[in-house]
mmCIF file of C-alpha atoms and ligand atoms in Angstrom:
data_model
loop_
_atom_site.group_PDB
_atom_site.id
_atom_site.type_symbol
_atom_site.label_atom_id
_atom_site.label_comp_id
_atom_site.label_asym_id
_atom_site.label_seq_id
_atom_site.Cartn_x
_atom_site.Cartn_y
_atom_site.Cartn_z
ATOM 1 C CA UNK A 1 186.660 -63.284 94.044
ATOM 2 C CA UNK A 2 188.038 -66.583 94.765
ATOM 3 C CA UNK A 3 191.592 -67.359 94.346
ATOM 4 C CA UNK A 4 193.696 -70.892 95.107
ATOM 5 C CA UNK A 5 196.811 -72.484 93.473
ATOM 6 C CA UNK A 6 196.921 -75.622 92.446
ATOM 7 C CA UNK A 7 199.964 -77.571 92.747
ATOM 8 C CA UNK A 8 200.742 -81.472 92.429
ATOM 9 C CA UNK A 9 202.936 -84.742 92.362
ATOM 10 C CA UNK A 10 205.439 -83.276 95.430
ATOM 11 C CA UNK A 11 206.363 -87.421 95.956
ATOM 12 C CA UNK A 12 207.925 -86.312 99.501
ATOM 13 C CA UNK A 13 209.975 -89.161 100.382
ATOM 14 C CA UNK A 14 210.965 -90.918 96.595
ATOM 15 C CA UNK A 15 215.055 -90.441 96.899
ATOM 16 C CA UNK A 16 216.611 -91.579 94.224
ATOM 17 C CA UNK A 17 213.625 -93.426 92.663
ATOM 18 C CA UNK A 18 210.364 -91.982 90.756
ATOM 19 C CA UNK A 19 208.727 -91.316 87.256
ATOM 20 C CA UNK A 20 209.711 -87.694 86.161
ATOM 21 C CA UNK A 21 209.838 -85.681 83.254
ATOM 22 C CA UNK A 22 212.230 -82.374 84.515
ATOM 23 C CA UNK A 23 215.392 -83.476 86.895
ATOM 24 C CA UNK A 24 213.547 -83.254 90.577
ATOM 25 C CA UNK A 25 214.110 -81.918 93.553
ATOM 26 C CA UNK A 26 211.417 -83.354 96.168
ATOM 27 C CA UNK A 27 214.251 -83.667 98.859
ATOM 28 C CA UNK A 28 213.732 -79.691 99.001
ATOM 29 C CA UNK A 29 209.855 -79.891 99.479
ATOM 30 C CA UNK A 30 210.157 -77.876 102.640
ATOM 31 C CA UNK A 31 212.873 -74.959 100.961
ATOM 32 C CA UNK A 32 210.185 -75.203 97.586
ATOM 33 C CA UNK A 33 207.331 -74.490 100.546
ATOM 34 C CA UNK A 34 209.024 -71.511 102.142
ATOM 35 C CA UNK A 35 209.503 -70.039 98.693
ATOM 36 C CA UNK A 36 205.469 -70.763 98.023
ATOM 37 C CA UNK A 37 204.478 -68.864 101.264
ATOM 38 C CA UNK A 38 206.419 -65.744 100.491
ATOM 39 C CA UNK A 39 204.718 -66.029 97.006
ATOM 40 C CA UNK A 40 201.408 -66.149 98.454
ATOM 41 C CA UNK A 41 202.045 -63.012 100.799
ATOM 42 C CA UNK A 42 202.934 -60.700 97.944
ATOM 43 C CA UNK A 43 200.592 -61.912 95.237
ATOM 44 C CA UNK A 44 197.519 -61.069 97.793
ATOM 45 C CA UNK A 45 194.912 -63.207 99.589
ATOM 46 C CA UNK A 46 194.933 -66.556 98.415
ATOM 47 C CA UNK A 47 192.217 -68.492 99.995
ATOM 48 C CA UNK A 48 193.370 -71.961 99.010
ATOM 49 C CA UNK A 49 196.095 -74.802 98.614
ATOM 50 C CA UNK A 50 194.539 -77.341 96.367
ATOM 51 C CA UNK A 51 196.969 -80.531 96.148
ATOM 52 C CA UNK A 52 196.096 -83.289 93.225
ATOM 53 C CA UNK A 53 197.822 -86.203 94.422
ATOM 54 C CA UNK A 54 201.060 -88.517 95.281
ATOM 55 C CA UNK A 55 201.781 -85.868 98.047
ATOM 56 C CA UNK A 56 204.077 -88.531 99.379
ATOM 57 C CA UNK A 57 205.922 -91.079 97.151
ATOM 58 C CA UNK A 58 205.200 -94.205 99.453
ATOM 59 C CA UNK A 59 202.585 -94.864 101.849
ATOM 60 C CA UNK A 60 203.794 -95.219 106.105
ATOM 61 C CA UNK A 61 202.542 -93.333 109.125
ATOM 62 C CA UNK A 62 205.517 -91.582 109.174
ATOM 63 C CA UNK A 63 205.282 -90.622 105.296
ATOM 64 C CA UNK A 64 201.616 -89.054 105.839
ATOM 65 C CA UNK A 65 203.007 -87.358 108.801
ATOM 66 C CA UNK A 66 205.569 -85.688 107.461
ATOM 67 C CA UNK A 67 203.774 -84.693 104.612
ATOM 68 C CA UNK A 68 200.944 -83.286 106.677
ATOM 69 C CA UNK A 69 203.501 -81.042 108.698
ATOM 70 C CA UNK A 70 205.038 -79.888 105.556
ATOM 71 C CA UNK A 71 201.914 -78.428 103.956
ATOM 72 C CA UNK A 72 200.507 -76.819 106.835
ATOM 73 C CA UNK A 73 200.618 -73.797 105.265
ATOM 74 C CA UNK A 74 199.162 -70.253 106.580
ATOM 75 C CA UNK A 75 195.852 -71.186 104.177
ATOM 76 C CA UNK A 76 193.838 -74.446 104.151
ATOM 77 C CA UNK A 77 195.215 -77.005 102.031
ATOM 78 C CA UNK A 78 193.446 -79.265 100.611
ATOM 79 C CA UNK A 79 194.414 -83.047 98.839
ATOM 80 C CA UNK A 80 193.211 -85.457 96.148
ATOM 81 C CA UNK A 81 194.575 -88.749 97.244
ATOM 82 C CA UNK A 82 196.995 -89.914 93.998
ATOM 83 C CA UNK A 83 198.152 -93.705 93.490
ATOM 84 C CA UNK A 84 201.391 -93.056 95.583
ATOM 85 C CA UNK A 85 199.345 -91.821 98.590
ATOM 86 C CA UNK A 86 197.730 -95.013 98.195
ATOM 87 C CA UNK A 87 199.976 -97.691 97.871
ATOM 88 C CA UNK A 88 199.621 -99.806 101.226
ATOM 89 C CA UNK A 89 196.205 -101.822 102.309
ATOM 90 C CA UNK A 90 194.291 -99.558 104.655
ATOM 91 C CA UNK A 91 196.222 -96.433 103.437
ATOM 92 C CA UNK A 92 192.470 -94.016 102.900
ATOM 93 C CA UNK A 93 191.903 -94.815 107.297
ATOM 94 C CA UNK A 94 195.987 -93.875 107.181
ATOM 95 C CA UNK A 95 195.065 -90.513 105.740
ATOM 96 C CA UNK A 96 191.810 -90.027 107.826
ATOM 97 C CA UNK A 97 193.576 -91.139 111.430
ATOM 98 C CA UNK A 98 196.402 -88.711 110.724
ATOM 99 C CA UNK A 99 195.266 -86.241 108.719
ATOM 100 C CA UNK A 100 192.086 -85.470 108.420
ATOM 101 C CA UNK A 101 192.172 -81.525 107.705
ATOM 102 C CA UNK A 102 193.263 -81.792 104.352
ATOM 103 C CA UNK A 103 190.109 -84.069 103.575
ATOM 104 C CA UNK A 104 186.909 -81.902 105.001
ATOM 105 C CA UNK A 105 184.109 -84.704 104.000
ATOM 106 C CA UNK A 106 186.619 -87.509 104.100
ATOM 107 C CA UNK A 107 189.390 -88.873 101.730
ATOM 108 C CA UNK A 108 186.998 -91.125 99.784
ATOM 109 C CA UNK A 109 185.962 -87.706 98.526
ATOM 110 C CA UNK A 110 184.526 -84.181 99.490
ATOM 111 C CA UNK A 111 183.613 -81.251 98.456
ATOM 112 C CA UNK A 112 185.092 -77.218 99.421
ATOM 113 C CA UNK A 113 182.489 -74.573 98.854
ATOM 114 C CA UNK A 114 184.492 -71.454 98.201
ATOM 115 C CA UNK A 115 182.407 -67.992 98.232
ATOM 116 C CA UNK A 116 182.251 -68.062 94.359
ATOM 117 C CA UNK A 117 182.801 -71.807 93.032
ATOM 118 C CA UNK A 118 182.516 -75.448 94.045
ATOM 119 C CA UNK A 119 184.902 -77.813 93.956
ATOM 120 C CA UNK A 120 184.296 -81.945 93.930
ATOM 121 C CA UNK A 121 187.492 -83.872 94.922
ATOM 122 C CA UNK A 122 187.300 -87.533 93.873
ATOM 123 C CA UNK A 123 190.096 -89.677 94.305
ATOM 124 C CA UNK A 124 190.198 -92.090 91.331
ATOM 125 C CA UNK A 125 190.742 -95.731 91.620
ATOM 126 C CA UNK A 126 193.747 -97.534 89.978
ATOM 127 C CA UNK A 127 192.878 -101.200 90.708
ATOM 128 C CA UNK A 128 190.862 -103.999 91.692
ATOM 129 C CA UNK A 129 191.208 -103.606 95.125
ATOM 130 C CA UNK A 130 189.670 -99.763 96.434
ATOM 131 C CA UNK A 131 192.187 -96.921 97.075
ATOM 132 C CA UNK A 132 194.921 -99.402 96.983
ATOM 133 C CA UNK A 133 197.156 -99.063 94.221
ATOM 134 C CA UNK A 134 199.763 -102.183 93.468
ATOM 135 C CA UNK A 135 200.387 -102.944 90.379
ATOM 136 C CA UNK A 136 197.869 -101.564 87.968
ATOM 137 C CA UNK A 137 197.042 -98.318 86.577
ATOM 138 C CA UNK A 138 193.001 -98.343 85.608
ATOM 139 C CA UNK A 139 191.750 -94.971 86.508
ATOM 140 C CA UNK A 140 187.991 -95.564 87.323
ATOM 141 C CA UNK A 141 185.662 -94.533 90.097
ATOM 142 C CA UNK A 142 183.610 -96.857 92.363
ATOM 143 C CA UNK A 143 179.747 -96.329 91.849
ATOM 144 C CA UNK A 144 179.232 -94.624 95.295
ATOM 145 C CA UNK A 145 182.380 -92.114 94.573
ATOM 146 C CA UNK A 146 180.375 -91.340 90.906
ATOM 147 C CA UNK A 147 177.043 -91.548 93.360
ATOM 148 C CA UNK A 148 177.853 -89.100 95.810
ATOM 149 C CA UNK A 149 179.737 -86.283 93.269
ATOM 150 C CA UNK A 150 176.661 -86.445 91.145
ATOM 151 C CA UNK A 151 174.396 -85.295 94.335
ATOM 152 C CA UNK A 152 176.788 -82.956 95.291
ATOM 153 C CA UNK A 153 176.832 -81.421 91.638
ATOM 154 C CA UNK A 154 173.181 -81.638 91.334
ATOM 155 C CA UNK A 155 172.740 -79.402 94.000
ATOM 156 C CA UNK A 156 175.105 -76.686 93.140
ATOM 157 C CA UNK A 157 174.373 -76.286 89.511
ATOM 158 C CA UNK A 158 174.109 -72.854 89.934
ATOM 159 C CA UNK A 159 177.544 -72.760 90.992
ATOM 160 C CA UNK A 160 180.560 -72.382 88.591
ATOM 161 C CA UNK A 161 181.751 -76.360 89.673
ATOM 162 C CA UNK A 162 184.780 -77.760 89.137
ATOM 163 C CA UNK A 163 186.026 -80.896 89.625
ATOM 164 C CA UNK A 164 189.619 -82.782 90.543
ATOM 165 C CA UNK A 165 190.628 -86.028 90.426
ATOM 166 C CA UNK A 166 194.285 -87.526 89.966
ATOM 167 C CA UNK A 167 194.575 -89.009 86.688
ATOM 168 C CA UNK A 168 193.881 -86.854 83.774
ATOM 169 C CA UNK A 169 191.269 -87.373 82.131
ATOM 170 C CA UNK A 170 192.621 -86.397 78.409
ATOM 171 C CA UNK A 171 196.028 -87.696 77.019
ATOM 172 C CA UNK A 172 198.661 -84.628 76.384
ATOM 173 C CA UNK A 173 198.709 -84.099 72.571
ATOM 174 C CA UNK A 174 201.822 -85.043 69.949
ATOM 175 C CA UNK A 175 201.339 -81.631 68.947
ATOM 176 C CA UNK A 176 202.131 -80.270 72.061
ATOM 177 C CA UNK A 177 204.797 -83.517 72.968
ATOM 178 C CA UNK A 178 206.177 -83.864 69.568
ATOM 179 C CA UNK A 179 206.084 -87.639 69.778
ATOM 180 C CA UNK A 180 204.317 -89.587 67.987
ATOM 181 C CA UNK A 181 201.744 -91.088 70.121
ATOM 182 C CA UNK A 182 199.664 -88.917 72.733
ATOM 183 C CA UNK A 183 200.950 -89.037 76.289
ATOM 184 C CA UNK A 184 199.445 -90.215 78.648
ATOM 185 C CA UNK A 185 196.556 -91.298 77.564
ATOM 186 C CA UNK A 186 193.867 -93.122 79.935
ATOM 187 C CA UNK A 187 191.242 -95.720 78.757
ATOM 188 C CA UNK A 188 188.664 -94.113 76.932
ATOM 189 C CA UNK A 189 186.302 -95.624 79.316
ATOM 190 C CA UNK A 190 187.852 -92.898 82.211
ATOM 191 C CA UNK A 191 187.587 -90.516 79.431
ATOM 192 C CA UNK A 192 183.962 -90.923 78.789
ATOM 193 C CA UNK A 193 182.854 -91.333 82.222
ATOM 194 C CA UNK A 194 184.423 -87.962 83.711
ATOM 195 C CA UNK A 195 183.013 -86.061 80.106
ATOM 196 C CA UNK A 196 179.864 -86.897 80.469
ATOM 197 C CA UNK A 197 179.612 -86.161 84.207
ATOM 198 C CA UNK A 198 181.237 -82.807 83.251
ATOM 199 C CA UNK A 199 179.196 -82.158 80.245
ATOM 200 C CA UNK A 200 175.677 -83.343 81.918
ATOM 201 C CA UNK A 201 176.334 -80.876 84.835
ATOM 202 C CA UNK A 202 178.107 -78.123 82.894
ATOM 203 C CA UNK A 203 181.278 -78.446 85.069
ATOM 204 C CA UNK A 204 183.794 -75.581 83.862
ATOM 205 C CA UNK A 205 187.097 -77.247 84.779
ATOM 206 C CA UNK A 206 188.362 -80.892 85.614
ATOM 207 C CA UNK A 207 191.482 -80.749 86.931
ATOM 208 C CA UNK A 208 194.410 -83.420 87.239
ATOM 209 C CA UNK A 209 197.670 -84.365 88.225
ATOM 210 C CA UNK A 210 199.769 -87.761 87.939
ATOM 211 C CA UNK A 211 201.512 -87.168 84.072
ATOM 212 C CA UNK A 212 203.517 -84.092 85.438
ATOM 213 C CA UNK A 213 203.377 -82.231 82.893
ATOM 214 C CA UNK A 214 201.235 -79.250 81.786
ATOM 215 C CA UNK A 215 197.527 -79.267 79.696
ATOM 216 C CA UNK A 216 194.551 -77.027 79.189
ATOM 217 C CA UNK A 217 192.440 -78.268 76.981
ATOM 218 C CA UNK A 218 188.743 -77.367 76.322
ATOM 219 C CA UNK A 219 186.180 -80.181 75.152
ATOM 220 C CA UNK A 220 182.298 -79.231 75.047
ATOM 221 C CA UNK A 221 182.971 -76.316 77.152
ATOM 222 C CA UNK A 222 184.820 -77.831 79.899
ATOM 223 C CA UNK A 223 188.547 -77.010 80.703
ATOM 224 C CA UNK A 224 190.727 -79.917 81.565
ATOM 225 C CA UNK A 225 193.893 -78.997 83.205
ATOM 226 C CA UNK A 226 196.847 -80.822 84.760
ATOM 227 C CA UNK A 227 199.816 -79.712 86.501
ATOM 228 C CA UNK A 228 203.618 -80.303 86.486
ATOM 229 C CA UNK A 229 205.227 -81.635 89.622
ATOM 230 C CA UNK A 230 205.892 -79.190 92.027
ATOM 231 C CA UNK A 231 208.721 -80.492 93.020
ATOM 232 C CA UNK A 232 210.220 -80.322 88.997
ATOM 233 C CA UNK A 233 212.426 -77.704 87.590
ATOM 234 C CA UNK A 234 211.196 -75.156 87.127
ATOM 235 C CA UNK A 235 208.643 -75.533 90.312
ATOM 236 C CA UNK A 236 205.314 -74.797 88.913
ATOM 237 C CA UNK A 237 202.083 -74.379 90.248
ATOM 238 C CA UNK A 238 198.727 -72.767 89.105
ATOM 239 C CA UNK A 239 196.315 -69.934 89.902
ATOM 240 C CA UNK A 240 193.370 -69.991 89.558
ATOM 241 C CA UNK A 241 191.032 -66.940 89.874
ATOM 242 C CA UNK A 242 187.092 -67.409 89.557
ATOM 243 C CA UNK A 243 184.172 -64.205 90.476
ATOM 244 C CA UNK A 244 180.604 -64.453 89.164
ATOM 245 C CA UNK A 245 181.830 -63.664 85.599
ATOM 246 C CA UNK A 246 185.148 -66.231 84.724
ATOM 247 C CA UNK A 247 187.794 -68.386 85.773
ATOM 248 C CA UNK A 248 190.957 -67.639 84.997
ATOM 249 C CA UNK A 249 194.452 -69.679 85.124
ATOM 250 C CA UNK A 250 197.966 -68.827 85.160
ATOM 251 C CA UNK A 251 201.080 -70.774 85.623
ATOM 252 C CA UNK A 252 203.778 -69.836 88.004
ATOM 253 C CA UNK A 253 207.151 -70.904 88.842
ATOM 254 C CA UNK A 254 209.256 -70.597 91.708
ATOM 255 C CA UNK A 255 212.884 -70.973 90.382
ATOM 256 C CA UNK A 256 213.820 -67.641 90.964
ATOM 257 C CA UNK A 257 213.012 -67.835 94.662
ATOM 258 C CA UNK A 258 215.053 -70.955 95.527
ATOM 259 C CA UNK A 259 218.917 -70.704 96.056
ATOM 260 C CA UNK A 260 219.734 -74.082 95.630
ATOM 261 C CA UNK A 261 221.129 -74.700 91.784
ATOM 262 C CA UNK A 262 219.051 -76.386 89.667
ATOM 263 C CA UNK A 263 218.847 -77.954 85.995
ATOM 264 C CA UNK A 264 216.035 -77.999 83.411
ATOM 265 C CA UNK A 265 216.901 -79.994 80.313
ATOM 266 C CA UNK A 266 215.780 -78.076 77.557
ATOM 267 C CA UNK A 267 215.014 -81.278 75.642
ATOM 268 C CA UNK A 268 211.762 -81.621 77.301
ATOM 269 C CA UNK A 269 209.895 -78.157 77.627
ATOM 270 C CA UNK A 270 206.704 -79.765 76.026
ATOM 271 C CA UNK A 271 206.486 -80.331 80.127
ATOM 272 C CA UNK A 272 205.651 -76.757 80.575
ATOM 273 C CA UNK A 273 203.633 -76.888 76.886
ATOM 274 C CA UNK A 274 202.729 -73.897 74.962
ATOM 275 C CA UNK A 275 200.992 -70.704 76.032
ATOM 276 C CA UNK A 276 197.791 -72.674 75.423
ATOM 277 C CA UNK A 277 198.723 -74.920 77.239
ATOM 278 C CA UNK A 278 199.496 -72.968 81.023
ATOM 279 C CA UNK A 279 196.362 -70.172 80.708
ATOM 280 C CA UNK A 280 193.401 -70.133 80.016
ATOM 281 C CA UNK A 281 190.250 -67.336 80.299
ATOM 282 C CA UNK A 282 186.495 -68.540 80.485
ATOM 283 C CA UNK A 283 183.712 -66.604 80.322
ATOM 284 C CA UNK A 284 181.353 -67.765 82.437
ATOM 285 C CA UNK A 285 178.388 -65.541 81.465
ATOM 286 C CA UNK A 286 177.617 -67.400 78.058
HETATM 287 FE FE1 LIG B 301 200.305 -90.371 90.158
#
């Protein structure tokens, strides 16, 4: 069996400033670290980190660096570059110069092949200008990104493949928000682009980051996931578990391993979403 957590959005470095939906804490990335290692020694081998993007709030040598040291963690980790690890010209060689084990295949995008699944990392674009995000947020890939996951998929489709990328790929429902207008929701062009990659290649699960809050959602027999931030009351994370038969994800928390006080404001648990929304079971047999 394969098992990794999947974690995102930590935004090591943001201060005072930065998009969130639960009061954050990423000032105590390294206290919210310690708490995830002792979680991964009792819960049992854990093979992987996955991280899906905006490790670090702002892009610098010294930003990379310290996030680097931070999540070198007993297990590989592994990152999706997000649009805040990207927000400086020449940030992707900033990322390969300094830190080049969490990108094995490069930080344009790679793949891990785990003893029983695949996974396809693919950093998604957010402007004109490649993996440089300024002003604009148009999630899209460049052809060769699109080229290169489409080999790599062709040639494990007898794998159970998954892929991850940092923008979702499906808005978050009202029925899970209670507003009235989905949440974030990218262009349907993104949305059609990743489906019928996943679709055409039977891909089980497409996994995101970047709206910090919780989804699973199944369309045409793909699960699309994203995560909270990490670094967000109440701390959560996900584990996934995948063998020859199904894939499996739960949704942890660490807030009763961290000593510093917290608040979660109860106004806005759509963040964590419904049970629906933080498991899922797939048979992978059918
Ligand atoms: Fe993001």
């Amino acid at each position: 069996m394969t098992r990794f957590i999947y974690l995102s959005d930590t935004h090591w470095g943001a201060g005072e400033s930065g998009y969130h939906l639960q009061p954050k804490y990423d000032e105590r990335l390294p206290e919210l670290l310690e708490a995830l290692r002792s979680w991964m020694a009792q819960a049992g081998p854990i093979d992987f980190v996955l991280h899906g993007g905006d490790l670090i709030h702002a892009t610098s040598d010294a930003a990379i660096q310290a996030g680097a040291a931070l999540f070198d963690l007993p297990v590989p980790v592994y990152l999706c570059l997000g649009n805040h690890d990207l927000t400086a010209a020449g940030s992707l060689d900033q990322w390969e110069r300094l830190a080049p084990q969490l990108f094995p295949g490069g930080p344009a995008g790679y793949g891990i092949d785990a003893a029983d699944c695949a996974i396809h990392v693919i950093p998604n674009q957010h402007g004109e200008t490649p993996f440089l995000w300024d002003e604009t947020q148009d999630p899209h890939f460049l052809p060769e990104q699109t080229e290169a996951l489409e080999e790599r998929l062709a040639v494990r489709s007898n794998s159970t493949q998954l892929i991850l990328t940092h923008s979702p790929v499906y808005a978050i429902s009202p029925a899970q928000t209670g507003l009235s207008e989905p949440f974030h929701e990218p262009s349907a062009l993104f949305t059609e682009v990743m489906s019928t990659l996943a679709q055409t290649h039977g891909v089980a699960c497409v996994l995101g980051g970047h709206s910090h809050a919780n989804m699973s959602k199944s369309v045409h027999s793909t699960q699309y996931v994203t995560v909270s931030s990490f670094v967000e009351t109440p701390f959560e994370f996900k584990l996934f578990e995948v063998d020859g038969k199904t894939l499996s994800m739960q949704t942890h928390n660490l807030r009763e391993a961290i000593d510093f006080p917290t608040v979660y404001d109860w106004d806005s648990t759509f963040v964590q979403g419904r049970a629906a929304d933080r498991s899922f079971q797939k048979d992978l047999t059918q």
